[in-house]
Tab-separated table of C-alpha atoms in Angstrom:
chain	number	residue	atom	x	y	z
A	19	UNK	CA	-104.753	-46.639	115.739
A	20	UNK	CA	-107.743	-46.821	113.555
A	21	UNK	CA	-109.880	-49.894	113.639
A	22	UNK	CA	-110.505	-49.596	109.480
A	23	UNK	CA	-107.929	-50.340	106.947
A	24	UNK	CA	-109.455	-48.290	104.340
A	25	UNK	CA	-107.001	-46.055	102.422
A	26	UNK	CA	-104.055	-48.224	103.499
A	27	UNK	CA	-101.333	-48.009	100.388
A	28	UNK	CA	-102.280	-50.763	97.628
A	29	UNK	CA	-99.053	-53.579	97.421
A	30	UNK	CA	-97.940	-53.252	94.136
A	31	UNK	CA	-97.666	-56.407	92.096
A	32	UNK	CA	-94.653	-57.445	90.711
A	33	UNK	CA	-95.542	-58.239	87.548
A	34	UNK	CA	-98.206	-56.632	84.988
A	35	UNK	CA	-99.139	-59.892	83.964
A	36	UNK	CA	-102.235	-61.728	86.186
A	37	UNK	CA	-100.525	-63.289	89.706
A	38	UNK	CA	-100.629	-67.022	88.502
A	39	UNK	CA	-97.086	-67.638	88.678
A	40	UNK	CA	-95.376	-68.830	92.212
A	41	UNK	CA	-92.719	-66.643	92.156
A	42	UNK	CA	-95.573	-63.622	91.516
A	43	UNK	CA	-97.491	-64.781	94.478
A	44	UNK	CA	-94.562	-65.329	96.737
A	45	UNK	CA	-93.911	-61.744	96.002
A	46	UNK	CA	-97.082	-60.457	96.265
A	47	UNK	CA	-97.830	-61.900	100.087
A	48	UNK	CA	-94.278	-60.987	100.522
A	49	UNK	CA	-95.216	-57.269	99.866
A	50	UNK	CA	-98.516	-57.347	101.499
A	51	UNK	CA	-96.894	-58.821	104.631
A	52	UNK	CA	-94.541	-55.591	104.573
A	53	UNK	CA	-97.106	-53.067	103.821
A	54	UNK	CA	-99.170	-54.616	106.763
A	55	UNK	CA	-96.144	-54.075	109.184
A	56	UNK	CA	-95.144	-50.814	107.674
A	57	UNK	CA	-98.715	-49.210	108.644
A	58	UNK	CA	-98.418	-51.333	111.791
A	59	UNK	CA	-101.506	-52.996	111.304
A	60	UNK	CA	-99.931	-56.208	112.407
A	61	UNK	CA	-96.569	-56.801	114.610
A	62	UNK	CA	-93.448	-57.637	113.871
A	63	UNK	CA	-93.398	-61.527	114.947
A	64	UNK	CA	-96.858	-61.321	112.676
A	65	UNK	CA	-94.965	-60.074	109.856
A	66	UNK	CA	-92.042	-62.096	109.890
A	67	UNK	CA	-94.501	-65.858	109.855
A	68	UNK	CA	-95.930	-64.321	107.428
A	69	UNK	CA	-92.938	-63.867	105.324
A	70	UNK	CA	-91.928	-67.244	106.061
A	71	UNK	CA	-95.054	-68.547	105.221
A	72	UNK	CA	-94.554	-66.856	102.040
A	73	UNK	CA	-91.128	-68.281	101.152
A	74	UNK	CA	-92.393	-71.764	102.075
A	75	UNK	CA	-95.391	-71.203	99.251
A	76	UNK	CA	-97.963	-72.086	101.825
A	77	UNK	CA	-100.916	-72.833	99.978
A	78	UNK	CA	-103.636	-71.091	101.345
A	79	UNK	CA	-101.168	-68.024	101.602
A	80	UNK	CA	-100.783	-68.426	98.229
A	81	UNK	CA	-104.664	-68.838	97.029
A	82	UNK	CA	-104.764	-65.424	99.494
A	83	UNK	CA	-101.701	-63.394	97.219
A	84	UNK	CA	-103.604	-64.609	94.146
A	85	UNK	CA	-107.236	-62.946	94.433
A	86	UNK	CA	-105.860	-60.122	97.519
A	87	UNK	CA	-102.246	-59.686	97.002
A	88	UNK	CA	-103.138	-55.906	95.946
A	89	UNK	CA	-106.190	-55.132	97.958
A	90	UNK	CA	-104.768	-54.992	101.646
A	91	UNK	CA	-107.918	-54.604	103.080
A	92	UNK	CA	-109.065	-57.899	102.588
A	93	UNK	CA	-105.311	-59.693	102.484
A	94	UNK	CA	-105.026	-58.579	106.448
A	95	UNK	CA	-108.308	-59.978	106.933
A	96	UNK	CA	-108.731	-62.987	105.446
A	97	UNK	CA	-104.755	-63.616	106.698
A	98	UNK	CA	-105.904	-63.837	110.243
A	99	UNK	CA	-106.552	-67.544	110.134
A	100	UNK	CA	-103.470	-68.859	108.625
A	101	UNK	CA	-100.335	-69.099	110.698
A	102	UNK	CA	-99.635	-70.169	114.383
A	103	UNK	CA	-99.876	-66.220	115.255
A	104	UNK	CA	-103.110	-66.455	113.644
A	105	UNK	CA	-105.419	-65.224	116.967
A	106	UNK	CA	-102.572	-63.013	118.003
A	107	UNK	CA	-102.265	-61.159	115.262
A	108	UNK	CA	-104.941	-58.784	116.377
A	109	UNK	CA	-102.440	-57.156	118.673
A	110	UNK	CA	-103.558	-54.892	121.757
A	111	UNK	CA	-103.843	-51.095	120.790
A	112	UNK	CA	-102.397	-50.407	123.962
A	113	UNK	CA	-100.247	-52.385	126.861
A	114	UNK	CA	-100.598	-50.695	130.315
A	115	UNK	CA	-97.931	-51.126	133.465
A	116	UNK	CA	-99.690	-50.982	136.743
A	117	UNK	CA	-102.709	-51.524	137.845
A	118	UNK	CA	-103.246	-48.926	140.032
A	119	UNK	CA	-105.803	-45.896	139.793
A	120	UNK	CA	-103.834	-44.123	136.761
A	121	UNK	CA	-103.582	-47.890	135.034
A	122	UNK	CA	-107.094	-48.603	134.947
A	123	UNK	CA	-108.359	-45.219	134.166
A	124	UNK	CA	-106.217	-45.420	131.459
A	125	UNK	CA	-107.349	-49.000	130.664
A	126	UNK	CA	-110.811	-48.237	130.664
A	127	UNK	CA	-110.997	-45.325	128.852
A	128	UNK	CA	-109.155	-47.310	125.968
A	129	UNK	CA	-111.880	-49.818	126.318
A	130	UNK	CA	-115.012	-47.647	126.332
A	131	UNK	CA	-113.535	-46.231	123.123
A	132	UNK	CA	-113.437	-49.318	121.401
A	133	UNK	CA	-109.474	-50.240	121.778
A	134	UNK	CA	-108.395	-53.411	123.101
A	135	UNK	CA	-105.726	-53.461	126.068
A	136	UNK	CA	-103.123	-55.744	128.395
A	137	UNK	CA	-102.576	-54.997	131.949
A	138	UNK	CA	-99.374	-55.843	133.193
A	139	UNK	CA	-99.577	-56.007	136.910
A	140	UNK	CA	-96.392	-56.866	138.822
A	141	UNK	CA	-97.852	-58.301	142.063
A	142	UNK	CA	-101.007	-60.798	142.120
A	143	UNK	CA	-103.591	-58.549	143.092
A	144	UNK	CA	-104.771	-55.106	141.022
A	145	UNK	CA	-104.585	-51.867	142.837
A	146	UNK	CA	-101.001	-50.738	143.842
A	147	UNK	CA	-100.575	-48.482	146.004
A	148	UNK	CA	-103.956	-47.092	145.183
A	149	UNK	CA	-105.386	-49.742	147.111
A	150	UNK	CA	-104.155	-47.740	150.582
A	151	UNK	CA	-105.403	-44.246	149.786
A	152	UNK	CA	-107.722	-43.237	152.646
A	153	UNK	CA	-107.722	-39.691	152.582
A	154	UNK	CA	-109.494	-39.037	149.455
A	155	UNK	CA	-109.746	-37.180	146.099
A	156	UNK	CA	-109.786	-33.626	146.136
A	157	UNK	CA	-112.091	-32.003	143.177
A	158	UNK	CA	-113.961	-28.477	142.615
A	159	UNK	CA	-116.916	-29.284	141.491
A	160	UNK	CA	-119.702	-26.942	141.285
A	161	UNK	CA	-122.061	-29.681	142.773
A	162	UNK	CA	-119.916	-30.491	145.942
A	163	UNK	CA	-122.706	-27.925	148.166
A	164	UNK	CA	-119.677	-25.676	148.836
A	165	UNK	CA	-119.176	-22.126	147.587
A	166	UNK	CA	-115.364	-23.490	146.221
A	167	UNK	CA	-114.386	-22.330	143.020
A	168	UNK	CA	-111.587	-23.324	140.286
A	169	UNK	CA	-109.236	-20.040	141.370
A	170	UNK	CA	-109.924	-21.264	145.186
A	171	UNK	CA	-108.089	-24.584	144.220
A	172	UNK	CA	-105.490	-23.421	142.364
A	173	UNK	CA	-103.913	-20.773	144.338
A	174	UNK	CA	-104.097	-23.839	147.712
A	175	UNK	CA	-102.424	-26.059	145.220
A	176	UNK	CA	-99.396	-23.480	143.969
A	177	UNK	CA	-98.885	-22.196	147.171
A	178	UNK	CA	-98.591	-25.981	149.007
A	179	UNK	CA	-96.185	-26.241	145.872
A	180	UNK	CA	-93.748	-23.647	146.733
A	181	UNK	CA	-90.779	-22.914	144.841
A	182	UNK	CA	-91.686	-26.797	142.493
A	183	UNK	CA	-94.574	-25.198	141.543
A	184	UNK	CA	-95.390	-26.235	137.988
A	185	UNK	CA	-97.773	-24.028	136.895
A	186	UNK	CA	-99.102	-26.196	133.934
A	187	UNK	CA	-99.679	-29.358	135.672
A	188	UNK	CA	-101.542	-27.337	138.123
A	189	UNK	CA	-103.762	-26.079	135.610
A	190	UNK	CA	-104.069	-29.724	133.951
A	191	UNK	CA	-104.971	-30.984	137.829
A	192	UNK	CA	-107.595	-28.237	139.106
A	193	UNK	CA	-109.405	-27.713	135.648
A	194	UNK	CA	-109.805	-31.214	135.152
A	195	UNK	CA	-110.380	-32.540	139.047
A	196	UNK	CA	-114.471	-32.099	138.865
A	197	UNK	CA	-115.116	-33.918	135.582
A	198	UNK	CA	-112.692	-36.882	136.567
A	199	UNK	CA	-114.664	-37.187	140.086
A	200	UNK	CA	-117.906	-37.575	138.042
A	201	UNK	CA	-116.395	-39.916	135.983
A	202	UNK	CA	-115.673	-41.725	138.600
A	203	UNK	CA	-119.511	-41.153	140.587
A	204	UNK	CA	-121.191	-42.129	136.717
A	205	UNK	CA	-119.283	-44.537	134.900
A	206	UNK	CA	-117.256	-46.388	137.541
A	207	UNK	CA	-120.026	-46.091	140.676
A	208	UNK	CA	-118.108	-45.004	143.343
A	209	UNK	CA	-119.696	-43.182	146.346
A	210	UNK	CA	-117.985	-40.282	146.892
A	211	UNK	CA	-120.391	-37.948	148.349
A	212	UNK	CA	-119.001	-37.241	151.820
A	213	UNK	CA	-116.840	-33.698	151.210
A	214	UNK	CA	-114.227	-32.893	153.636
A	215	UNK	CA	-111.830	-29.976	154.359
A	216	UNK	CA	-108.239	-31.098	154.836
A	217	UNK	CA	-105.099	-29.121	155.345
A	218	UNK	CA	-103.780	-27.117	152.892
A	219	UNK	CA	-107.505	-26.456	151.724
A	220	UNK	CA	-109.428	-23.423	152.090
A	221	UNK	CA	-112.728	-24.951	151.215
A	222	UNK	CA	-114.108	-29.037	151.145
A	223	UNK	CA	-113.326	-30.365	148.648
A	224	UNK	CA	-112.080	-33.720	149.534
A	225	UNK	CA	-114.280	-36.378	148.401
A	226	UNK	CA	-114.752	-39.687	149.695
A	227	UNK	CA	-117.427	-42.536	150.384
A	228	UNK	CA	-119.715	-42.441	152.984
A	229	UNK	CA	-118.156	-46.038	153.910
A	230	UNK	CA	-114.695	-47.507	153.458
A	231	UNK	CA	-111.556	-46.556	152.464
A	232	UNK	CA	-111.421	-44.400	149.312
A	233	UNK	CA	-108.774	-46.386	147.910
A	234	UNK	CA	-110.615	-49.902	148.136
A	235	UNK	CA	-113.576	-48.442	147.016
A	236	UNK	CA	-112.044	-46.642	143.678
A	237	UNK	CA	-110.262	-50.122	143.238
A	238	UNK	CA	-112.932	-52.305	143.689
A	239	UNK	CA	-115.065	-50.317	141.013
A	240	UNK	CA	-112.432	-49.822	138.614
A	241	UNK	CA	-111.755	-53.524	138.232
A	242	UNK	CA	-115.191	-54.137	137.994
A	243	UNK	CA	-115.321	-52.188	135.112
A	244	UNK	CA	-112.589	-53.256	133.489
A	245	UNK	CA	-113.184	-56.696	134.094
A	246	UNK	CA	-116.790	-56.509	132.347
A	247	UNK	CA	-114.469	-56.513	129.551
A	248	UNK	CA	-112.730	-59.318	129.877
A	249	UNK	CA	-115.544	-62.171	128.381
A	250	UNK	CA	-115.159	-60.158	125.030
A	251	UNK	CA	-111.325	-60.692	124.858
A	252	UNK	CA	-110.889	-56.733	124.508
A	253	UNK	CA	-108.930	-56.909	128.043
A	254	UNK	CA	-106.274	-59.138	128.956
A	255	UNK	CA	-105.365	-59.237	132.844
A	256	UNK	CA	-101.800	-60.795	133.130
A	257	UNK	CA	-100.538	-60.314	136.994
A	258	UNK	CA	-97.574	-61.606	138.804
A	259	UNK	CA	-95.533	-60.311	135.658
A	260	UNK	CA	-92.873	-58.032	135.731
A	261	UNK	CA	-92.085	-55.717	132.883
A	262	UNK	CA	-88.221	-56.073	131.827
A	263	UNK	CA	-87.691	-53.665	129.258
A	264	UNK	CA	-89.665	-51.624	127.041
A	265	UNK	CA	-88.940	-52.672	122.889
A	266	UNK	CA	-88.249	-50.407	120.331
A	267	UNK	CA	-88.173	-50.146	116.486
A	268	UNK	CA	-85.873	-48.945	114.138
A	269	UNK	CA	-87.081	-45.144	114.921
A	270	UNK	CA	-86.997	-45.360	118.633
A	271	UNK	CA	-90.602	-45.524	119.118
A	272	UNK	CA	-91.624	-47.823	122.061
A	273	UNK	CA	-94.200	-50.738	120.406
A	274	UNK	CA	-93.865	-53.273	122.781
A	275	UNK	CA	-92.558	-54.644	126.327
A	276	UNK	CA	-90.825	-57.809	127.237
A	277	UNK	CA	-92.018	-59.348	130.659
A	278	UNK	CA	-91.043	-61.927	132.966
A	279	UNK	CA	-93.510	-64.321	134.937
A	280	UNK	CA	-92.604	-64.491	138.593
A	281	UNK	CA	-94.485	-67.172	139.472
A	282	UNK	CA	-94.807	-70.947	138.442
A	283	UNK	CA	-92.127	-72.809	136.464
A	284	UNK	CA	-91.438	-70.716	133.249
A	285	UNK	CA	-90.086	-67.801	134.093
A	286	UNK	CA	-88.181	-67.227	130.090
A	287	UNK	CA	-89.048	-63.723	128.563
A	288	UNK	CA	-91.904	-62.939	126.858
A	289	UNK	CA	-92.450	-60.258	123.874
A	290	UNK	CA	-95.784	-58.481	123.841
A	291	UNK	CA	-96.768	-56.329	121.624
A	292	UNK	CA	-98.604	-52.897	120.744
A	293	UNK	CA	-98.462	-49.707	119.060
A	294	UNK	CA	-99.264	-48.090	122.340
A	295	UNK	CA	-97.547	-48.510	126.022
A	296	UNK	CA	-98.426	-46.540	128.889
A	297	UNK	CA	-96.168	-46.415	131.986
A	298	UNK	CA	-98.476	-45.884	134.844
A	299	UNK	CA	-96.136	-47.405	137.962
A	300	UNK	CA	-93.414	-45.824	139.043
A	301	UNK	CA	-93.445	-44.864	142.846
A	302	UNK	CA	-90.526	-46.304	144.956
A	303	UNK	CA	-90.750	-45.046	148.377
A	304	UNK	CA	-90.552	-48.687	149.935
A	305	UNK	CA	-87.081	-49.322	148.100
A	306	UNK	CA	-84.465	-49.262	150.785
A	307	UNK	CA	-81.591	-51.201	148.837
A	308	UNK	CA	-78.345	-50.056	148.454
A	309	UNK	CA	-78.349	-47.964	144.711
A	310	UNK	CA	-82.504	-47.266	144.784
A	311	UNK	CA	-84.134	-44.342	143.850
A	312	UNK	CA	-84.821	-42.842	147.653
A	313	UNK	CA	-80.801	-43.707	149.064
A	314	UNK	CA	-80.264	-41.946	146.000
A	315	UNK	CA	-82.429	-38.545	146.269
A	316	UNK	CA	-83.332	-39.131	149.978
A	317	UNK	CA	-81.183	-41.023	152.259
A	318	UNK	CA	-82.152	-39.333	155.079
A	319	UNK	CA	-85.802	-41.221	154.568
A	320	UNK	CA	-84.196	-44.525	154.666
A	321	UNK	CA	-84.807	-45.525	157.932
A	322	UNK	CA	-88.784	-44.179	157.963
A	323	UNK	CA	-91.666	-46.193	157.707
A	324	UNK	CA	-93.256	-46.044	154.477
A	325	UNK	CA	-97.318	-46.887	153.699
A	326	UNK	CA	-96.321	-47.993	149.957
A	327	UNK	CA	-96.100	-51.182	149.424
A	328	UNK	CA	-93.080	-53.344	149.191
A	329	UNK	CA	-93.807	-53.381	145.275
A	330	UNK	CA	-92.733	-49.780	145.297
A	331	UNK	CA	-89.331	-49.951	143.705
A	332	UNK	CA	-89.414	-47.353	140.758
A	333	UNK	CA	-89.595	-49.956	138.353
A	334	UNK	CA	-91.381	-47.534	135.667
A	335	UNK	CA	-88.736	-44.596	136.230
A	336	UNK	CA	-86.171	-47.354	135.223
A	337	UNK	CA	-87.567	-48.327	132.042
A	338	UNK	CA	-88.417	-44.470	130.963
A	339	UNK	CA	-84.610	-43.242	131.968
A	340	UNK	CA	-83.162	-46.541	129.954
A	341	UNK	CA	-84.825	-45.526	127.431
A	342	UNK	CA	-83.618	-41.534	127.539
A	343	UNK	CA	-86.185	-40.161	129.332
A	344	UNK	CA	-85.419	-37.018	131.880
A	345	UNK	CA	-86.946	-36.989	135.269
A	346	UNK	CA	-88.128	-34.263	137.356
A	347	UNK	CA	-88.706	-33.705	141.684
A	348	UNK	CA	-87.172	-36.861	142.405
A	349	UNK	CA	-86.302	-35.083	145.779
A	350	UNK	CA	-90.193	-34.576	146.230
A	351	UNK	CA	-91.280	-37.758	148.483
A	352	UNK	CA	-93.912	-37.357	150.906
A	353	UNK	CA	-93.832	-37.331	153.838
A	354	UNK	CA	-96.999	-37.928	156.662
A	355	UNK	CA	-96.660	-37.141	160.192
A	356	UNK	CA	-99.203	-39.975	161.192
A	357	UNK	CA	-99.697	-44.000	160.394
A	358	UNK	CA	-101.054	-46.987	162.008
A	359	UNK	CA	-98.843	-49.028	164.439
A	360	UNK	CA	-99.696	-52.444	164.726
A	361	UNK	CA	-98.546	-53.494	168.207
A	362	UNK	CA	-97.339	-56.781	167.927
A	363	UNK	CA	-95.313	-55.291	164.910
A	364	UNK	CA	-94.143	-52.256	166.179
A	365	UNK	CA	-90.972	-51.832	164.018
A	366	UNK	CA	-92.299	-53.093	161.041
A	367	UNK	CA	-91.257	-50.574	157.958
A	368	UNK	CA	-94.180	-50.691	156.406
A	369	UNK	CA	-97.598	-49.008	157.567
A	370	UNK	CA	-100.903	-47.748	156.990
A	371	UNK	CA	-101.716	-44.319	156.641
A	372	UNK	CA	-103.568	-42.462	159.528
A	373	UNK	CA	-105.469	-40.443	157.565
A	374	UNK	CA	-106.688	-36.665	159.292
């Protein structure tokens, strides 16, 4: 959504005569109120006080319909401080689920570009299941010192696919694997000049820091990042929330979520929202309850130790199918043939992964 205003339809005026009348300037913040939700400049919550605020003549609504009822430019702006959604009515141009490496990639490339964001993060730290990756990121870059190339990668990658192979994705994943590790080397700061070659891979190009856990490290820079943004107000952090259901308009279009608290006293659902959500949790390999995602696609896995974390119970597939969306290599869940046993815990279900 575009941060300007200009060229938004003018709000006709009901009358050809000048707005004194009340009835006039009921209608006319009345119809600037609709206009403003109809380009969804302003959410739906925002456009209903306003309406109300309309119909009870509130005064400086009123003064506002009089001199700005037809310009909308200056109607949404000078709106903003009249009304108990007053400071929320600069809604988030996006809401991201999860927290993870995909949710604040996606978070902070919304931010560097000027958009303002909420992170909804189910558990109370940031991270997921990002947080435990210890193997590392596998990229072809022409700088890794290696004589890998982009046709190296890809034909690894299809045939470790097999029959799932989907050629596209592939493509999307190989192409754009160097320019998202130097994203992460320039703008986040992560150290990620130790190359390795792991299976499957006919040349190094696994990339990871010369100390630490990959994982951790991406994390701990990502939020970093992200979090530089929080003194402005352009990034909202909300954790220990749990998204319920995803909101949609008359059209179907997703613009908004409604989350639950699970911590502290109120725990009523809340409405938030944006003309942008992005789903970036999903993973439910830690979900061993009767009716989940793995008894249903693969039982046989039930009784294996997994290295997600307990958070992992699909809860993004569930909002995307309620919603009518289709799902693909739900069978696909992998599988490692080493983790880390902690001896006074031996039959704990959940491990680290013992990375080659």
């Amino acid at each position: 959504r575009s941060k300007e205003t200009t060229g938004l339809p003018m709000a006709a005026p009901s009358s050809s005569k000048t707005l004194l009348g009340s009835n006039e300037l009921v209608d006319a913040a009345v119809g600037a109120a609709a206009e403003l939700g109809r380009a969804g400049l302003i959410s739906t919550e925002r456009e209903a006080e306003l309406v109300s605020l309309s119909f009870s003549k509130d005064a400086n609504l009123m003064i506002l319909a009089k001199h700005y009822g037809t310009d909308l430019d200056k109607f949404l702006l000078h709106s903003q401080s009249i009304g108990t959604l007053a400071e929320d009515s600069g809604e988030p141009d996006a809401i991201v689920v999860g927290s993870g490496l995909a949710g604040l990639s996606a978070t902070l490339n919304i931010l560097d570009r000027g958009g303002k964001v909420i992170v909804i993060e189910k558990e109370h730290r940031l991270g997921g299941n990002s947080n435990k990756a210890s193997s590392g990121i596998n990229a072809c870059c022409p700088t890794n010192g290696t004589d890998d190339f982009v046709e190296a990668f890809r034909n690894d990658t299809i045939r470790s696919a097999g029959d799932a192979a989907q050629l596209p994705l592939i493509s999307t994943l190989i192409e754009n694997s160097g320019a998202a590790v130097e994203w992460l080397r320039d703008r986040v700061g992560v150290d990620l000049s130790l190359v390795a070659q792991l299976g499957g891979h006919v040349f190094k190009r696994t990339h990871r820091p010369k100390n630490g856990m990959v994982g951790a490290e991406v994390i701990y820079g990502m939020q970093k990042a992200v979090k530089a943004y929080e003194k402005s107000g352009m990034v909202q952090i909300i954790t220990d929330t749990a998204v319920q259901s995803l909101i949609q308009d008359e059209e179907g279009k997703v613009i908004g979520v409604e989350v639950k608290n699970l911590k502290g006293d109120d725990n009523s659902p809340t409405k938030l929202m944006a003309p942008n959500v992005v789903l970036a949790t999903g993973g439910f390999a830690a979900d061993r309850r009767n009716g989940s995602y793995l008894a249903k696609y693969r039982p046989e896995l039930l009784k294996m130790p997994a290295t997600a974390g307990e958070f992992s119970t699909g809860d993004g597939i569930t909002l995307a199918t309620a919603l009518g969306a289709g799902t693909i290599d739900m069978d696909k869940v992998q599988i490692h043939p080493t983790g880390w046993v902690d001896p006074n815990d031996p039959n704990n279900p959940s491990k680290t992964l013992a990375a080659e």
